[in-house]
Coordinates of C-alpha atoms in Angstrom, one line a residue:
M195 CA -27.1 -19.3 36.9
R196 CA -23.5 -18.5 37.3
E197 CA -22.8 -15.7 39.8
T198 CA -20.1 -13.1 39.1
K199 CA -17.9 -12.3 42.0
V200 CA -17.1 -8.6 42.3
L201 CA -13.8 -8.0 44.1
R202 CA -13.8 -5.2 46.6
R203 CA -11.2 -2.6 45.9
L204 CA -8.9 -2.3 48.8
P205 CA -7.6 1.1 49.9
V206 CA -4.1 2.0 48.7
F207 CA -1.5 3.1 51.3
D208 CA 2.1 4.1 51.4
L209 CA 4.2 1.4 53.2
K210 CA 6.7 3.9 54.8
W211 CA 4.0 6.1 56.3
S212 CA 2.0 3.0 57.3
L213 CA 4.9 1.6 59.2
L214 CA 5.6 4.9 60.8
R215 CA 2.0 5.1 62.0
Q216 CA 2.2 1.6 63.4
V217 CA 5.5 2.4 65.2
A218 CA 4.0 5.6 66.6
A219 CA 0.9 3.6 67.8
V220 CA 3.0 1.0 69.5
A221 CA 5.2 3.6 71.1
L222 CA 2.0 5.4 72.3
L223 CA 0.6 2.3 73.8
C224 CA 3.9 1.7 75.6
F225 CA 3.9 5.3 76.9
L226 CA 0.3 4.9 78.1
G227 CA 1.3 1.6 79.8
G228 CA 4.3 3.3 81.4
A229 CA 2.2 6.2 82.5
A230 CA -0.3 3.9 84.1
I231 CA 2.5 2.1 85.9
S232 CA 3.9 5.5 87.1
V233 CA 0.5 6.5 88.4
F234 CA 0.1 3.2 90.2
Q235 CA 3.6 3.4 91.7
A236 CA 3.0 7.0 92.8
E237 CA -0.2 5.9 94.5
Q238 CA 1.5 3.0 96.2
E239 CA 4.4 5.2 97.4
T240 CA 1.9 7.8 98.7
S241 CA -0.2 5.2 100.5
K242 CA 2.9 3.6 102.0
A243 CA 4.3 6.9 103.2
N244 CA 1.0 8.0 104.7
R245 CA 0.7 4.6 106.5
A246 CA 4.2 4.8 107.9
V247 CA 3.7 8.3 109.2
G248 CA 0.3 7.5 110.6
D249 CA 1.6 4.4 112.4
A250 CA 4.6 6.3 113.8
V251 CA 2.5 9.2 115.1
G252 CA -0.1 6.8 116.6
R253 CA 2.6 4.8 118.4
F254 CA 4.1 8.0 119.7
L255 CA 0.8 9.2 121.1
E256 CA 0.0 5.9 122.7
R257 CA 3.2 5.8 124.8
P258 CA 2.5 5.5 128.6
L259 CA 4.1 8.9 129.3
L260 CA 1.4 10.6 127.4
F261 CA -1.2 10.3 130.2
A262 CA -0.8 12.2 133.5
V263 CA -4.0 10.6 134.9
D264 CA -5.2 7.2 133.8
V265 CA -8.6 7.1 132.3
P266 CA -11.0 4.9 134.4
P267 CA -12.3 1.8 132.6
G268 CA -15.6 2.5 131.0
V269 CA -15.1 6.3 130.8
A270 CA -15.5 7.6 127.3
P271 CA -12.8 9.7 125.9
G272 CA -13.5 13.5 126.1
G273 CA -12.2 14.3 129.6
R274 CA -8.6 15.2 130.5
N275 CA -7.2 12.9 127.8
R276 CA -8.3 15.3 125.1
F277 CA -6.2 18.0 126.5
D278 CA -3.3 15.5 127.0
L279 CA -3.5 14.3 123.3
R280 CA -3.6 17.8 122.0
A281 CA -0.8 18.9 124.2
R282 CA 1.3 15.9 123.4
F283 CA 0.7 16.3 119.6
R284 CA 1.9 19.8 119.8
E285 CA 5.1 18.6 121.5
M286 CA 5.7 16.3 118.5
D287 CA 6.9 19.0 116.2
P288 CA 10.6 17.9 116.2
F289 CA 9.5 14.3 115.7
L290 CA 7.1 15.2 112.9
D291 CA 9.8 17.2 111.1
Q292 CA 11.7 13.9 110.9
V293 CA 8.9 11.6 109.8
I294 CA 6.7 13.6 107.5
S295 CA 7.5 14.4 103.8
P296 CA 6.8 17.5 101.8
G297 CA 3.2 17.7 100.9
Q298 CA 2.0 15.5 103.8
C299 CA -0.4 16.7 106.5
V300 CA -1.0 15.0 109.9
Q301 CA -4.2 15.7 111.8
L302 CA -5.5 14.7 115.3
D303 CA -9.2 13.9 115.3
E304 CA -11.2 13.7 118.6
A305 CA -14.9 13.0 118.6
G306 CA -15.1 13.5 114.9
K307 CA -13.5 17.0 115.0
V308 CA -10.0 18.0 113.9
V309 CA -8.5 19.5 117.0
V310 CA -4.9 20.0 115.8
S311 CA -2.9 19.5 112.6
S312 CA 0.7 19.8 111.3
C313 CA 1.5 20.1 107.6
L314 CA 4.7 20.4 105.6
G315 CA 4.6 22.5 102.5
F316 CA 5.6 21.3 99.0
R317 CA 7.1 23.1 96.1
S318 CA 7.9 21.3 92.8
P319 CA 10.8 22.6 90.8
Q320 CA 8.9 21.5 87.6
G321 CA 5.8 23.3 88.6
E322 CA 2.3 21.9 89.1
A323 CA 0.8 19.3 86.9
P324 CA -1.8 20.2 84.2
A325 CA -5.4 20.6 85.4
W326 CA -6.6 17.7 83.3
F327 CA -4.0 15.4 84.7
S328 CA -4.7 16.5 88.3
A329 CA -8.4 15.9 87.8
F330 CA -7.8 12.5 86.3
Y331 CA -5.4 11.5 89.1
R332 CA -7.8 12.6 91.9
W333 CA -10.6 10.7 90.2
A334 CA -8.5 7.6 89.9
V335 CA -6.7 7.4 93.2
G336 CA -8.0 10.4 95.3
S337 CA -9.6 8.1 97.9
R338 CA -6.4 6.3 98.6
M339 CA -4.3 9.5 99.4
T340 CA -5.6 9.5 103.0
Y341 CA -4.7 7.1 105.9
E342 CA -6.5 7.0 109.2
R343 CA -5.2 5.2 112.4
P344 CA -7.0 5.1 115.7
V345 CA -5.3 6.1 118.9
T346 CA -6.2 3.6 121.7
H347 CA -5.5 3.2 125.4
Q348 CA -6.6 0.2 127.4
G349 CA -9.0 -0.9 124.6
L350 CA -10.6 2.6 124.4
V351 CA -10.4 4.7 121.2
L352 CA -9.3 8.2 122.3
G353 CA -9.1 9.6 118.8
K354 CA -7.5 9.0 115.4
V355 CA -4.6 10.2 113.4
I356 CA -5.4 11.2 109.8
V357 CA -2.4 11.4 107.4
S358 CA -3.1 12.9 104.0
S359 CA -1.1 14.0 101.0
N360 CA -1.5 17.2 99.1
P361 CA -3.1 16.3 95.8
S362 CA -1.0 18.9 94.0
A363 CA 2.2 17.5 95.4
V364 CA 1.3 13.9 94.5
T365 CA 0.2 14.8 91.0
A366 CA 3.2 17.1 90.5
R367 CA 5.6 14.2 91.4
A368 CA 3.6 11.8 89.1
W369 CA 3.6 14.3 86.3
S370 CA 7.3 14.9 86.7
D371 CA 8.0 11.1 86.1
I372 CA 5.5 11.0 83.3
S373 CA 7.0 14.1 81.6
R374 CA 10.4 12.5 81.6
M375 CA 8.9 9.4 80.2
L376 CA 7.0 11.4 77.6
G377 CA 10.2 13.1 76.5
L378 CA 12.0 9.8 76.3
S379 CA 9.0 8.3 74.3
A380 CA 9.0 11.3 71.9
A381 CA 12.7 10.9 71.3
T382 CA 12.4 7.2 70.8
I383 CA 9.4 7.6 68.4
G384 CA 11.4 10.2 66.4
A385 CA 14.5 8.1 66.2
L386 CA 12.5 5.0 65.3
G387 CA 10.5 6.9 62.7
V388 CA 13.6 8.3 61.0
L389 CA 15.2 4.8 61.1
V390 CA 12.1 3.0 59.8
Y391 CA 11.6 5.6 57.1
F392 CA 15.1 5.4 55.7
V393 CA 15.4 1.7 56.1
V394 CA 12.1 1.1 54.3
E395 CA 13.0 3.7 51.7
R396 CA 16.2 2.0 50.9
A397 CA 14.5 -1.5 50.9
L398 CA 11.8 -0.3 48.6
R399 CA 14.1 1.6 46.2
P400 CA 14.2 -1.3 43.8
T401 CA 10.4 -1.2 43.5
R402 CA 10.8 2.0 41.4
D403 CA 12.4 -0.2 38.7
V404 CA 9.5 -2.6 39.0
V405 CA 6.9 0.2 38.6
S406 CA 8.9 1.7 35.7
G407 CA 9.0 -1.7 34.0
L408 CA 5.3 -2.2 34.5
N409 CA 4.6 1.2 32.9
R410 CA 6.9 0.4 30.0
L411 CA 5.2 -2.9 29.5
A412 CA 1.8 -1.3 29.7
A413 CA 2.9 1.2 27.1
G414 CA 3.8 -1.6 24.7
D415 CA 7.5 -2.0 25.3
L416 CA 7.7 -5.8 25.3
K417 CA 11.5 -5.8 25.3
C418 CA 11.6 -4.3 28.7
R419 CA 13.2 -6.6 31.4
L420 CA 13.8 -6.1 35.1
P421 CA 17.3 -6.3 36.5
P422 CA 18.2 -8.9 39.2
F423 CA 17.5 -7.9 42.8
R424 CA 19.2 -8.9 46.0
L425 CA 15.9 -9.1 47.9
A426 CA 14.4 -12.6 47.4
E427 CA 10.8 -11.4 47.1
L428 CA 11.7 -8.8 44.5
Q429 CA 13.8 -11.3 42.7
R430 CA 10.8 -13.6 42.4
I431 CA 8.8 -10.6 41.0
S432 CA 11.6 -9.9 38.5
N433 CA 11.6 -13.5 37.3
V434 CA 7.8 -13.6 36.9
F435 CA 7.9 -10.2 35.2
N436 CA 10.6 -11.2 32.7
D437 CA 8.9 -14.5 31.9
L438 CA 5.6 -12.7 31.3
A439 CA 7.3 -10.0 29.1
T440 CA 9.0 -12.8 27.1
T441 CA 5.7 -14.6 26.7
L442 CA 3.9 -11.5 25.6
E443 CA 6.6 -10.6 23.2
V444 CA 6.5 -14.0 21.5
A445 CA 2.7 -14.0 21.5
T446 CA 2.5 -10.4 20.1
S447 CA 5.1 -11.2 17.5
E448 CA 3.2 -14.3 16.4
R449 CA -0.1 -12.4 16.4
A450 CA 1.5 -9.6 14.3
D451 CA 2.9 -12.1 11.9
M452 CA -0.5 -13.8 11.6
A453 CA -2.2 -10.5 11.1
R454 CA 0.3 -9.5 8.5
R455 CA -0.3 -12.7 6.6
L456 CA -4.1 -12.2 6.8
V457 CA -3.9 -8.7 5.6
E458 CA -1.6 -9.7 2.7
A459 CA -4.0 -12.6 1.8
R460 CA -6.9 -10.2 1.9
E461 CA -5.1 -7.7 -0.2
Q462 CA -4.3 -10.4 -2.8
E463 CA -7.9 -11.4 -2.7
R464 CA -9.0 -7.8 -3.2
R465 CA -6.6 -7.4 -6.1
H466 CA -7.8 -10.7 -7.6
L467 CA -11.5 -9.7 -7.3
A468 CA -10.8 -6.2 -8.7
R469 CA -9.0 -7.8 -11.7
V470 CA -11.8 -10.2 -12.3
L471 CA -14.4 -7.5 -12.1
H472 CA -12.4 -5.2 -14.3
D473 CA -11.3 -7.7 -16.9
E474 CA -14.5 -9.9 -17.1
L475 CA -17.5 -8.1 -15.9
A476 CA -16.4 -4.7 -17.2
Q477 CA -15.8 -6.1 -20.7
S478 CA -19.2 -7.8 -20.6
L479 CA -20.9 -4.6 -19.6
S480 CA -19.0 -2.8 -22.4
A481 CA -20.2 -5.5 -24.9
M482 CA -23.7 -5.1 -23.5
S483 CA -23.6 -1.4 -24.0
A484 CA -22.3 -1.7 -27.5
T485 CA -25.0 -4.3 -28.4
A486 CA -27.7 -2.0 -27.0
A487 CA -26.3 0.9 -29.1
S488 CA -26.4 -1.3 -32.2
I489 CA -30.0 -2.4 -31.5
K490 CA -30.9 1.3 -31.0
V491 CA -29.5 2.2 -34.5
T492 CA -31.1 -0.8 -36.2
A493 CA -34.4 -0.3 -34.4
S494 CA -34.6 3.4 -35.3
T495 CA -35.3 2.4 -39.0
D496 CA -36.8 -1.1 -38.7
C497 CA -38.7 -1.0 -35.4
P498 CA -38.9 2.4 -33.7
S499 CA -40.8 1.0 -30.7
L500 CA -37.6 -0.8 -29.6
V501 CA -35.6 2.4 -29.3
P502 CA -36.6 3.2 -25.7
E503 CA -35.8 -0.3 -24.5
A504 CA -32.4 -0.1 -26.2
Q505 CA -31.8 3.3 -24.6
A506 CA -32.8 1.8 -21.2
I507 CA -30.4 -1.1 -21.6
T508 CA -27.6 1.4 -22.4
E509 CA -28.4 3.5 -19.4
T510 CA -28.6 0.5 -17.1
A511 CA -25.2 -0.8 -18.4
G512 CA -23.7 2.6 -17.8
N513 CA -25.0 2.8 -14.2
I514 CA -23.7 -0.7 -13.6
M515 CA -20.3 0.3 -15.1
K516 CA -20.1 3.4 -12.8
G517 CA -20.9 1.2 -9.7
L518 CA -18.4 -1.4 -10.9
R519 CA -15.7 1.2 -11.4
R520 CA -16.4 2.6 -7.9
T521 CA -16.2 -0.9 -6.4
V522 CA -13.0 -1.7 -8.2
Q523 CA -11.6 1.6 -7.0
E524 CA -12.4 0.7 -3.4
L525 CA -11.0 -2.8 -3.7
R526 CA -7.7 -1.8 -5.3
L527 CA -6.5 1.7 -5.8
Q528 CA -4.1 1.4 -8.7
E529 CA -3.7 5.1 -8.9
I530 CA -1.9 5.4 -5.5
D531 CA 1.3 4.2 -7.1
D532 CA 0.7 6.6 -10.0
V533 CA -0.5 9.8 -8.4
G534 CA 0.7 9.3 -4.9
L535 CA -0.9 9.0 -1.5
L536 CA -1.6 12.7 -1.0
T537 CA -3.6 13.1 -4.2
S538 CA -5.5 9.8 -3.5
L539 CA -6.5 11.1 0.0
E540 CA -7.5 14.5 -1.4
E541 CA -9.7 12.7 -4.0
L542 CA -11.1 10.5 -1.2
I543 CA -12.1 13.6 0.8
A544 CA -13.6 15.3 -2.2
G545 CA -15.6 12.2 -3.0
H546 CA -17.1 12.1 0.5
N547 CA -17.9 15.8 0.3
R548 CA -19.7 15.3 -3.0
R549 CA -21.8 12.4 -1.7
S550 CA -22.7 14.1 1.6
C551 CA -24.2 17.1 -0.2
G552 CA -23.2 19.4 2.6
K553 CA -24.8 17.4 5.4
T554 CA -21.3 16.4 6.6
R555 CA -18.1 18.3 5.9
F556 CA -14.9 16.4 5.5
F557 CA -11.4 18.0 6.0
L558 CA -7.9 16.7 5.4
E559 CA -4.8 17.9 7.2
T560 CA -1.3 16.6 6.3
H561 CA 2.1 17.1 7.9
G562 CA 5.2 16.0 6.1
D563 CA 5.9 14.5 2.7
L564 CA 3.3 11.8 2.3
N565 CA 4.8 10.6 -1.0
A566 CA 8.1 9.8 0.9
L567 CA 6.5 6.8 2.6
P568 CA 7.6 3.3 1.5
P569 CA 5.1 1.8 -1.1
A570 CA 4.5 -1.1 1.2
I571 CA 2.4 0.9 3.7
T572 CA 0.9 3.7 1.5
G573 CA -2.1 1.4 0.6
H574 CA -2.6 0.6 4.3
I575 CA -2.6 4.2 5.3
F576 CA -5.1 5.0 2.6
H577 CA -7.4 2.2 3.7
I578 CA -7.1 3.2 7.4
V579 CA -8.3 6.7 6.5
Q580 CA -11.0 5.3 4.3
E581 CA -12.3 3.0 7.0
G582 CA -12.3 5.8 9.5
L583 CA -14.3 8.1 7.3
T584 CA -16.7 5.3 6.5
N585 CA -17.3 4.6 10.2
A586 CA -18.0 8.3 10.8
V587 CA -20.5 8.4 7.9
K588 CA -22.3 5.3 8.8
H589 CA -22.5 5.5 12.6
A590 CA -21.4 8.8 14.0
Q591 CA -24.0 11.1 12.3
A592 CA -21.4 13.9 12.5
A593 CA -21.4 17.3 11.1
N594 CA -17.7 17.6 10.7
V595 CA -15.0 14.9 10.2
H596 CA -11.3 15.8 10.2
A597 CA -8.6 13.5 8.9
M598 CA -5.0 14.1 9.8
V599 CA -1.9 12.3 8.6
R600 CA 1.4 13.3 10.2
I601 CA 4.7 11.8 8.9
D602 CA 8.1 12.1 10.6
L603 CA 10.9 10.3 8.8
T604 CA 14.6 10.3 9.5
Q605 CA 17.6 9.0 7.6
D606 CA 19.3 7.5 10.7
G607 CA 19.2 3.9 11.6
A608 CA 20.2 0.6 10.2
P609 CA 18.0 -1.2 7.7
G610 CA 15.1 -2.9 9.4
S611 CA 15.1 -0.4 12.3
A612 CA 12.5 2.2 13.0
A613 CA 13.2 5.2 10.7
G614 CA 10.1 7.3 11.6
L615 CA 6.5 7.3 12.6
V616 CA 3.2 7.8 10.8
E617 CA 0.3 9.1 12.8
V618 CA -3.2 8.9 11.4
T619 CA -6.1 10.6 13.2
V620 CA -9.8 10.7 12.2
E621 CA -11.9 12.9 14.5
D622 CA -15.6 13.6 14.3
D623 CA -18.2 15.5 16.4
G624 CA -20.8 12.8 16.2
A625 CA -22.6 10.7 18.8
G626 CA -19.5 9.0 20.1
L627 CA -19.5 5.4 21.5
T628 CA -23.2 5.3 22.6
Q629 CA -24.9 2.0 23.3
E630 CA -27.3 2.6 20.4
I631 CA -24.3 2.9 18.0
R632 CA -22.6 -0.1 19.5
R633 CA -25.8 -2.2 18.7
E634 CA -25.9 -1.0 15.1
A635 CA -25.3 -3.7 12.5
G636 CA -21.8 -3.7 11.2
F637 CA -20.4 -1.4 13.9
G638 CA -16.9 -2.4 14.8
L639 CA -16.1 -4.3 11.6
G640 CA -14.3 -1.3 10.2
L641 CA -12.4 -0.8 13.5
I642 CA -11.4 -4.5 13.4
G643 CA -10.0 -4.0 9.9
I644 CA -8.1 -1.0 11.0
R645 CA -6.7 -2.9 14.0
E646 CA -5.6 -5.7 11.8
R647 CA -3.8 -3.4 9.5
T648 CA -2.2 -1.6 12.4
L649 CA -1.1 -4.8 14.1
A650 CA 0.3 -6.1 10.8
L651 CA 2.4 -3.0 10.5
G652 CA 3.6 -3.2 14.1
G653 CA 1.7 -0.1 15.2
Q654 CA -0.9 0.9 17.8
M655 CA -4.5 2.0 17.6
N656 CA -6.6 3.9 20.1
V657 CA -10.3 4.9 20.1
V658 CA -11.3 7.5 22.7
S659 CA -14.2 9.8 23.2
R660 CA -13.8 13.5 22.8
S661 CA -14.2 15.8 25.8
E662 CA -17.1 17.5 24.2
K663 CA -18.8 15.2 21.7
G664 CA -17.7 12.7 19.2
L665 CA -14.9 10.2 18.7
I666 CA -11.1 10.2 18.0
L667 CA -9.5 7.3 16.1
S668 CA -5.7 7.5 16.3
V669 CA -3.2 5.1 14.7
A670 CA 0.6 5.2 15.1
I671 CA 2.6 3.1 12.7
P672 CA 6.4 2.8 12.7
V673 CA 8.2 3.2 9.4
L674 CA 11.0 0.7 9.0
N675 CA 14.3 1.9 7.5
A676 CA 14.6 0.0 4.3
P677 CA 17.3 0.4 1.7
G678 CA 16.4 2.8 -1.0
S679 CA 13.4 4.3 0.9
A680 CA 13.1 8.0 0.8
S681 CA 12.7 10.1 3.8

């Protein structure tokens, strides 16, 4: 069993906005990468500054002049040296002012307790960083903003120096760098966005001609051609489009010519059949009716029992004659040339109303002078309306059927050019294009005949469902400007 592959419909997007989103995404990634680098550099600078201050303070405290009395070997710190460390640390204020930076704090820890500290305040001209950024920075690098260095003498640990940085000061400096980077990124994204939008807009401007050509081709304008483009990809599209339009124009012309020949051949066959039925069968029925009448007169005196049979033959011949006359009328309407298209359509509508006995009502609406049409298409217009009404009667089960013929003719134009338009519409309130109707025997044959006639005349046919209920058959046929045709 052959599988049918269903193609998934891809989403439609605008190229300009898609490129703008991609540029913004790339710029955002670059900004995030730059922000991460800024955070890392700020952390490295902070750690380096804390380490430098801690080492400087530790070396200063370990100088030999610090101790008035040497600590005996094996004696744990906590005696006179505690006083000496604290006093010496307090004497370091001028030195600390030179080595520490704003936002740093130096503490002296002895026996696990902070005994003295010195801090330098920090005030950022840009203000503090947002709370979310401060929380993120402390979570990411908070443990690396503190540096500890032991203070030793003769192999004994007398205490330790703890250098820390104010988190607000560190995050403010990092946020200041990132803010400048954010402003630069925003300006870059804006400039790139404007540049990409206008560059792509200019590059895609020729696609409007491509879309316009496709719409005209879809509307049936097979003479439409695309102009040459400078862009190689669009030029290939133009070449393929023009070749396709030329092929379609030739194929449609050949198809229309073939349809015209078929319709003409069928019309000739219909005329021939109508002439045979009228000239031969109708005469035979007339002779049969006359013979039955003669038998009836003779039998009335010689054999009265044959009178009913003769009367039955006469009635049968009359019924056959009526059916034959109706068939000949449908095959070839000789009276169109005599009484005109309008009268023929009115008689067609009246005949349908008589046969429907009120079950279906038929209406005719005309606009323009129907009798001004060239004789070459009047018969086709009549047959299109006739086939449309027949389809509505057989398949639609409609209560109301409206037929409309609109004619718009002009005097302008050279011979052979379009001099006007004929619009034929048959609208009903029946069942529409249901599956049950589609499966009915003979459904679509009338539409095929209408399509053949329309194609032969160079027109277009559409069959659409009504918004409420029913079907609309519409046909538009151009009227060629021929010498001597009225308008």
